[in-house]
C-alpha cells in the first residue's frame, strides 16, 4: 500500500502540517489555495505500477516532460482545514501517462485534482525543461499580501520586493529573489500559468494581483516559510500605516549590506 511507504507518509504529513497552517493563518477561506508535490522519487517500481482508480483523464496541454511522474495534489473544491485532518481523503495521487497526454488517479479515492492543476503541472514541466526541477508548488490567499496588490503603485516587482524586504532583514534573506507580479488574470486559466512561468525565470515566489500567491521549491515547509515571511513584512507595513505613520523601512545601503553578508543575488 502506497500509504504505508514511510517516505510518502512523511511527505504527506508535511503537506497536512502546511495545510493546517494555511487555514490557521486565515489564508485558506473555503477551498482557497492548492498544493502539489512531486513524489515520483519516493515510490518503489512496484508502487509506480499501482492500478489506477480512474484512468486516462486528458490534460489540457501535452506535458511530455512529466511522463511517468506521480504527484500528490489537493482535491478540487476541498478545504485546507480538511486536507490538514485527512490529506488522503481530500487529495489525489496522480500519475502522468507515458505519452504525457493524460493522467491516472492512483490511490484510494477518486478525488479530482485542484482547479489549478494545469498551472501546477505546466509550472513543473517548464521548470524541468529549464533544468531546475522543483518538487513543490504551493498556492494560497494571504490577506495582507493580496491587500497590497490593490494598490496600483505597488504593482511593480522591484518596488514591491524592496518595500517588503525593507520591513525586516529576514525577508531579504528568506526571499532572496524578491517577488514577481502577474497582473490580474482569471483563476485556473492557462494564461495565468503561462504568465507565472515567465516570472519564475527570475523569482521563486509570484503574486497574482487581487488573488493570491504561489511559491515553488523542493520543500513544502520552506515554501510556506517564504510566504509567511513576506506576509509578516506586509503586516509590519500595514500596522505602521494603521498607527498613522509610514514605516521607514531599511535603507538601500542596509539591504545591500545584507546581500554582501549573506551572499544573496543582487536585484
Ligand atoms: O483552489 O485558490 O485559485 C482554489 C483556488 C483557485
Ligand atoms: Zn487561488
Coordinates of C-alpha atoms and ligand atoms in Angstrom, one line a residue, residues 31-34 114-116 139 141 187 211, ligand 1:
X31 CA -11.5 25.9 -0.8
X32 CA -8.9 28.7 -1.3
X33 CA -5.4 27.6 -2.3
X34 CA -3.9 24.4 -3.6
X114 CA -7.4 21.1 -7.9
X115 CA -8.8 23.6 -10.4
X116 CA -5.2 25.0 -10.7
X139 CA -0.7 28.4 -3.8
X141 CA -4.5 33.5 -0.3
X187 CA -8.1 31.8 -11.7
X211 CA -6.0 36.7 -6.0
Ligands
LIG1 O1 -8.2 26.2 -5.2 O2 -7.4 29.0 -4.9 O3 -7.0 29.7 -7.4 C1 -8.9 27.3 -5.2 C2 -8.0 28.5 -5.7 C3 -8.0 28.8 -7.1

